[in-house]
């Protein structure tokens, strides 16, 4: 069952930006695209655990600030010639508020 | 059974007509050709290159006596026709004998119009029409003076040709700008400028009053304001009038020219007319392309075939080396029309397209006409350009999709398409040179001269190399900015400037980005180009910056940050050191390190703590050291005359001053400076982007050093006597670098591309340009020189914290 938690207003994240949300198990990066979509991913690049929330957001992807790996916000997959996968979490916008799935975040295993 | 054909006039139209007739109906006609000039047919439009000394007369002869002889044509050159009797169908020459015809073609051409000024019949007053006129101009010696009345195509070619021979030439033009029938005011201005650079005096909006003579020989032109322009030769090039006297006398229908229908037949079914003497649907003709069309149609009419002459769009080029201009169609515009304009003042390039209902109806180009053939095709074919409107002005190379592939466009050009306007080299010549072994640009240049003058057609020549050689041609690759666009950094920067693009979406649109909003490669570059080009209009976009510049700290491998406060010129105080020590304790900074640039680095600060540590440091007077930015990093100094027994100048003081001027500015890449107090160079100034070495007589300013992936010694930009001048030269250099370098090119890489001389010319030699650069830098600094740490600690501290913490919720 999905339990949506309101984590804040959409405006708190800049367009083509991200903020992080701390959980008991580690950080989740919440992204806002140019089209006002939101995505939530593990805030750690599969390469060297770079903080994805600090990356440059373009289209539906983010570039890790450490070594420029590009990660799909939709699937969590690493794009291009590199390989890897980042965990993704349900996220949506309702009435200008960002909602995350609390059940998943609480239930998730500790960060690898 | 042969029929009798008489042709009056052996100009270019007649020559072409007789080619067609003798090719297609060799046995049909017995032909007689009259010509008032004592010679056969030559390419009249090439008289200007003959005048300029680029060609000789024999090279421009197209049909001589021998040619006509081979074709069995009776030539009566140097003989005027005195009468046409249409009823009897005869033509009478100077011998008074009536010669019968079945068909007659009148190709009497045109006469130059002579303004009936007092003195127009003096010796030394000529037109510019034929070889005699050309030879007359060629007979002038260097230093002699000539006046040309008329600033149109012919007048300017005459003026440029004589000037090239060292003649002192003045052009007098009635209208406000040169070539007003082909050019708009802006292009006319650029043309005027380049002609003046060739040493030609130009007087526009000037009325001639009287031609003054002495012993029957021209002496001067007097203008209506009383000015006298002394001259040894006066050339009138104010236009041509169709030669219609003969036709008129024969009773043919004549208006401005001899009336002809679409088949080139006059009011008499047995008499045709072609060339500059005709009037077709109210239009007269002075350019060669429609004349050739008429010749072809007339030949077909004579052969009894169906053919119709159709007026087409015309284009004009000026055959003056170094003045690359092109004009076609209707460039006056009008109510329903819109303009697309491109200007590059530095290169002297101006392009204007006039559009109506998604079609180009006119084009004017100056300085870069490489794409003129393509534009002309779009005008002629009335192509709908709405799909490519945004990048249209940049020519075929910038159009996406396969339909406008520039290679295909070049491949499709006919062999006679002119590629190099400067040297009159057409595609066919270049292709045969390539096939003959000229397999790179340099070889093509040396064998054909194509692209060897102004160089604007270099791209076209390279495309021809590529088309002709296929995979064998290794093009000097122009790297696109990134996968989002096919344009290079330079292209994009030019777009931003020329189209006045002031926002990121505008650039994406104009540069035909394939991605919706760029990527991590292009966005930081675009952000820089926009803010450096439009410091007042564009607003910096933090989301297009790498994290270090967004958070004003350097990200470390574990996601923590490093904090480097500014220490002006490497000078600090015990109070500052105490504040740094206190901050290191308070925020549990694991590593404190002295940097290579004489600063102190606090490594391992948590992102959340950044606003607080900045606020604490700020209270002690410390500001951001920009150790994270593509901008001024540090100015490293030695102690100079303050303490050192060898110091020649106050190197520390100069270093501090330079840092105070330059800090906070954004540049294409990081910039590091150093000032050494004597040639022992303890501050290692000779491997910096800008390094000043103090000497007894002043300051040696070097630029383009490096001590990173590449190691490079600075090159001397200037030796200057005063500290202020050292600062001025440095600031101007930095601004020139800001305005021109590709993003992520350090100065040494940029200098390698443009050349140190180019930099020197602007920063050192041209004092007005130096001042402009200094002013432009000051304007940018008025907006960007502020301490980002204080600003963020005050206004944006919240954004450094997590958006939410789900610990409590999880616990509940």
mmCIF file of N, CA and C in Angstrom, chain B residues 113 115-117 147-152 155-156 170-181 192 201-209 221-225 229 235-239 241:
data_model
loop_
_atom_site.group_PDB
_atom_site.id
_atom_site.type_symbol
_atom_site.label_atom_id
_atom_site.label_comp_id
_atom_site.label_asym_id
_atom_site.label_seq_id
_atom_site.Cartn_x
_atom_site.Cartn_y
_atom_site.Cartn_z
ATOM 1 N N UNK B 113 25.000 55.990 -71.150
ATOM 2 C CA UNK B 113 24.346 57.287 -71.092
ATOM 3 C C UNK B 113 25.359 58.332 -70.645
ATOM 4 N N UNK B 115 25.863 62.071 -69.307
ATOM 5 C CA UNK B 115 25.134 63.233 -68.777
ATOM 6 C C UNK B 115 25.565 64.454 -69.590
ATOM 7 N N UNK B 116 24.599 65.204 -70.094
ATOM 8 C CA UNK B 116 24.979 66.344 -70.945
ATOM 9 C C UNK B 116 25.498 67.534 -70.130
ATOM 10 N N UNK B 117 26.501 67.270 -69.305
ATOM 11 C CA UNK B 117 27.102 68.372 -68.543
ATOM 12 C C UNK B 117 27.910 69.241 -69.498
ATOM 13 N N UNK B 147 38.418 60.799 -62.224
ATOM 14 C CA UNK B 147 37.153 60.951 -61.514
ATOM 15 C C UNK B 147 36.149 60.031 -62.193
ATOM 16 N N UNK B 148 35.398 59.298 -61.380
ATOM 17 C CA UNK B 148 34.339 58.462 -61.920
ATOM 18 C C UNK B 148 33.015 59.052 -61.467
ATOM 19 N N UNK B 149 32.149 59.379 -62.419
ATOM 20 C CA UNK B 149 30.805 59.815 -62.040
ATOM 21 C C UNK B 149 29.914 58.584 -62.083
ATOM 22 N N UNK B 150 29.331 58.257 -60.925
ATOM 23 C CA UNK B 150 28.462 57.084 -60.861
ATOM 24 C C UNK B 150 29.026 56.035 -59.935
ATOM 25 N N UNK B 151 28.317 55.793 -58.833
ATOM 26 C CA UNK B 151 28.762 54.796 -57.858
ATOM 27 C C UNK B 151 27.947 53.531 -57.964
ATOM 28 N N UNK B 152 27.651 53.110 -59.189
ATOM 29 C CA UNK B 152 26.974 51.833 -59.403
ATOM 30 C C UNK B 152 28.011 50.759 -59.674
ATOM 31 N N UNK B 155 30.713 51.745 -62.382
ATOM 32 C CA UNK B 155 31.546 52.853 -61.931
ATOM 33 C C UNK B 155 32.545 52.406 -60.882
ATOM 34 N N UNK B 156 32.077 51.567 -59.968
ATOM 35 C CA UNK B 156 32.961 51.123 -58.888
ATOM 36 C C UNK B 156 34.004 50.141 -59.403
ATOM 37 N N UNK B 170 38.665 59.316 -57.579
ATOM 38 C CA UNK B 170 37.547 59.822 -56.782
ATOM 39 C C UNK B 170 36.239 59.405 -57.458
ATOM 40 N N UNK B 171 35.323 58.860 -56.663
ATOM 41 C CA UNK B 171 34.007 58.495 -57.193
ATOM 42 C C UNK B 171 32.996 59.530 -56.722
ATOM 43 N N UNK B 172 32.244 60.061 -57.674
ATOM 44 C CA UNK B 172 31.203 61.033 -57.352
ATOM 45 C C UNK B 172 29.856 60.377 -57.621
ATOM 46 N N UNK B 173 29.032 60.328 -56.584
ATOM 47 C CA UNK B 173 27.763 59.602 -56.714
ATOM 48 C C UNK B 173 26.618 60.497 -56.261
ATOM 49 N N UNK B 174 25.596 60.527 -57.066
ATOM 50 C CA UNK B 174 24.474 61.419 -56.792
ATOM 51 C C UNK B 174 23.659 60.971 -55.578
ATOM 52 N N UNK B 175 23.542 59.657 -55.411
ATOM 53 C CA UNK B 175 22.669 59.133 -54.375
ATOM 54 C C UNK B 175 23.379 59.069 -53.020
ATOM 55 N N UNK B 176 22.597 58.744 -51.988
ATOM 56 C CA UNK B 176 23.126 58.768 -50.628
ATOM 57 C C UNK B 176 24.074 57.636 -50.309
ATOM 58 N N UNK B 177 23.947 56.509 -50.994
ATOM 59 C CA UNK B 177 24.907 55.426 -50.772
ATOM 60 C C UNK B 177 25.214 54.722 -52.082
ATOM 61 N N UNK B 178 26.318 54.002 -52.092
ATOM 62 C CA UNK B 178 26.791 53.349 -53.308
ATOM 63 C C UNK B 178 25.858 52.215 -53.727
ATOM 64 N N UNK B 179 25.800 51.980 -55.014
ATOM 65 C CA UNK B 179 25.027 50.859 -55.572
ATOM 66 C C UNK B 179 23.634 50.773 -54.971
ATOM 67 N N UNK B 180 22.954 51.913 -54.952
ATOM 68 C CA UNK B 180 21.663 51.935 -54.263
ATOM 69 C C UNK B 180 20.627 51.035 -54.923
ATOM 70 N N UNK B 181 20.862 50.651 -56.185
ATOM 71 C CA UNK B 181 19.890 49.758 -56.817
ATOM 72 C C UNK B 181 20.085 48.322 -56.364
ATOM 73 N N UNK B 192 31.521 51.123 -49.067
ATOM 74 C CA UNK B 192 32.221 52.395 -49.097
ATOM 75 C C UNK B 192 33.496 52.313 -48.267
ATOM 76 N N UNK B 201 38.679 57.717 -53.091
ATOM 77 C CA UNK B 201 37.855 58.727 -52.413
ATOM 78 C C UNK B 201 36.421 58.576 -52.896
ATOM 79 N N UNK B 202 35.496 58.652 -51.969
ATOM 80 C CA UNK B 202 34.089 58.467 -52.321
ATOM 81 C C UNK B 202 33.309 59.704 -51.873
ATOM 82 N N UNK B 203 32.545 60.285 -52.801
ATOM 83 C CA UNK B 203 31.659 61.389 -52.436
ATOM 84 C C UNK B 203 30.248 61.022 -52.838
ATOM 85 N N UNK B 204 29.416 60.710 -51.817
ATOM 86 C CA UNK B 204 28.015 60.415 -52.102
ATOM 87 C C UNK B 204 27.185 61.686 -51.960
ATOM 88 N N UNK B 205 25.913 61.602 -52.335
ATOM 89 C CA UNK B 205 25.012 62.757 -52.307
ATOM 90 C C UNK B 205 25.682 63.974 -52.934
ATOM 91 N N UNK B 206 26.355 63.747 -54.032
ATOM 92 C CA UNK B 206 27.128 64.828 -54.648
ATOM 93 C C UNK B 206 26.716 65.012 -56.100
ATOM 94 N N UNK B 207 26.441 66.252 -56.436
ATOM 95 C CA UNK B 207 25.973 66.602 -57.764
ATOM 96 C C UNK B 207 27.096 67.207 -58.582
ATOM 97 N N UNK B 208 27.259 66.743 -59.806
ATOM 98 C CA UNK B 208 28.276 67.323 -60.682
ATOM 99 C C UNK B 208 27.667 68.511 -61.412
ATOM 100 N N UNK B 209 28.486 69.531 -61.647
ATOM 101 C CA UNK B 209 27.924 70.698 -62.309
ATOM 102 C C UNK B 209 28.524 70.918 -63.689
ATOM 103 N N UNK B 221 36.579 68.185 -62.619
ATOM 104 C CA UNK B 221 35.118 68.178 -62.510
ATOM 105 C C UNK B 221 34.742 69.192 -61.436
ATOM 106 N N UNK B 222 33.807 70.073 -61.784
ATOM 107 C CA UNK B 222 33.347 71.013 -60.759
ATOM 108 C C UNK B 222 32.010 70.523 -60.218
ATOM 109 N N UNK B 223 31.912 70.464 -58.894
ATOM 110 C CA UNK B 223 30.674 70.023 -58.240
ATOM 111 C C UNK B 223 29.774 71.222 -58.012
ATOM 112 N N UNK B 224 28.520 70.985 -57.670
ATOM 113 C CA UNK B 224 27.626 72.138 -57.540
ATOM 114 C C UNK B 224 27.873 72.941 -56.271
ATOM 115 N N UNK B 225 28.713 72.413 -55.352
ATOM 116 C CA UNK B 225 29.105 73.253 -54.219
ATOM 117 C C UNK B 225 30.375 74.052 -54.553
ATOM 118 N N UNK B 229 37.437 68.953 -58.645
ATOM 119 C CA UNK B 229 38.203 67.710 -58.510
ATOM 120 C C UNK B 229 39.070 67.579 -59.759
ATOM 121 N N UNK B 235 35.486 59.383 -66.120
ATOM 122 C CA UNK B 235 34.692 58.246 -66.588
ATOM 123 C C UNK B 235 33.251 58.437 -66.134
ATOM 124 N N UNK B 236 32.340 58.426 -67.106
ATOM 125 C CA UNK B 236 30.926 58.501 -66.749
ATOM 126 C C UNK B 236 30.354 57.099 -66.784
ATOM 127 N N UNK B 237 29.867 56.660 -65.655
ATOM 128 C CA UNK B 237 29.267 55.329 -65.598
ATOM 129 C C UNK B 237 27.946 55.484 -64.867
ATOM 130 N N UNK B 238 27.012 56.116 -65.543
ATOM 131 C CA UNK B 238 25.747 56.431 -64.877
ATOM 132 C C UNK B 238 24.588 55.629 -65.447
ATOM 133 N N UNK B 239 24.902 54.677 -66.301
ATOM 134 C CA UNK B 239 23.810 53.852 -66.792
ATOM 135 C C UNK B 239 23.890 53.666 -68.297
ATOM 136 N N UNK B 241 21.569 52.953 -72.053
ATOM 137 C CA UNK B 241 20.290 53.091 -72.750
ATOM 138 C C UNK B 241 20.305 52.117 -73.919
#
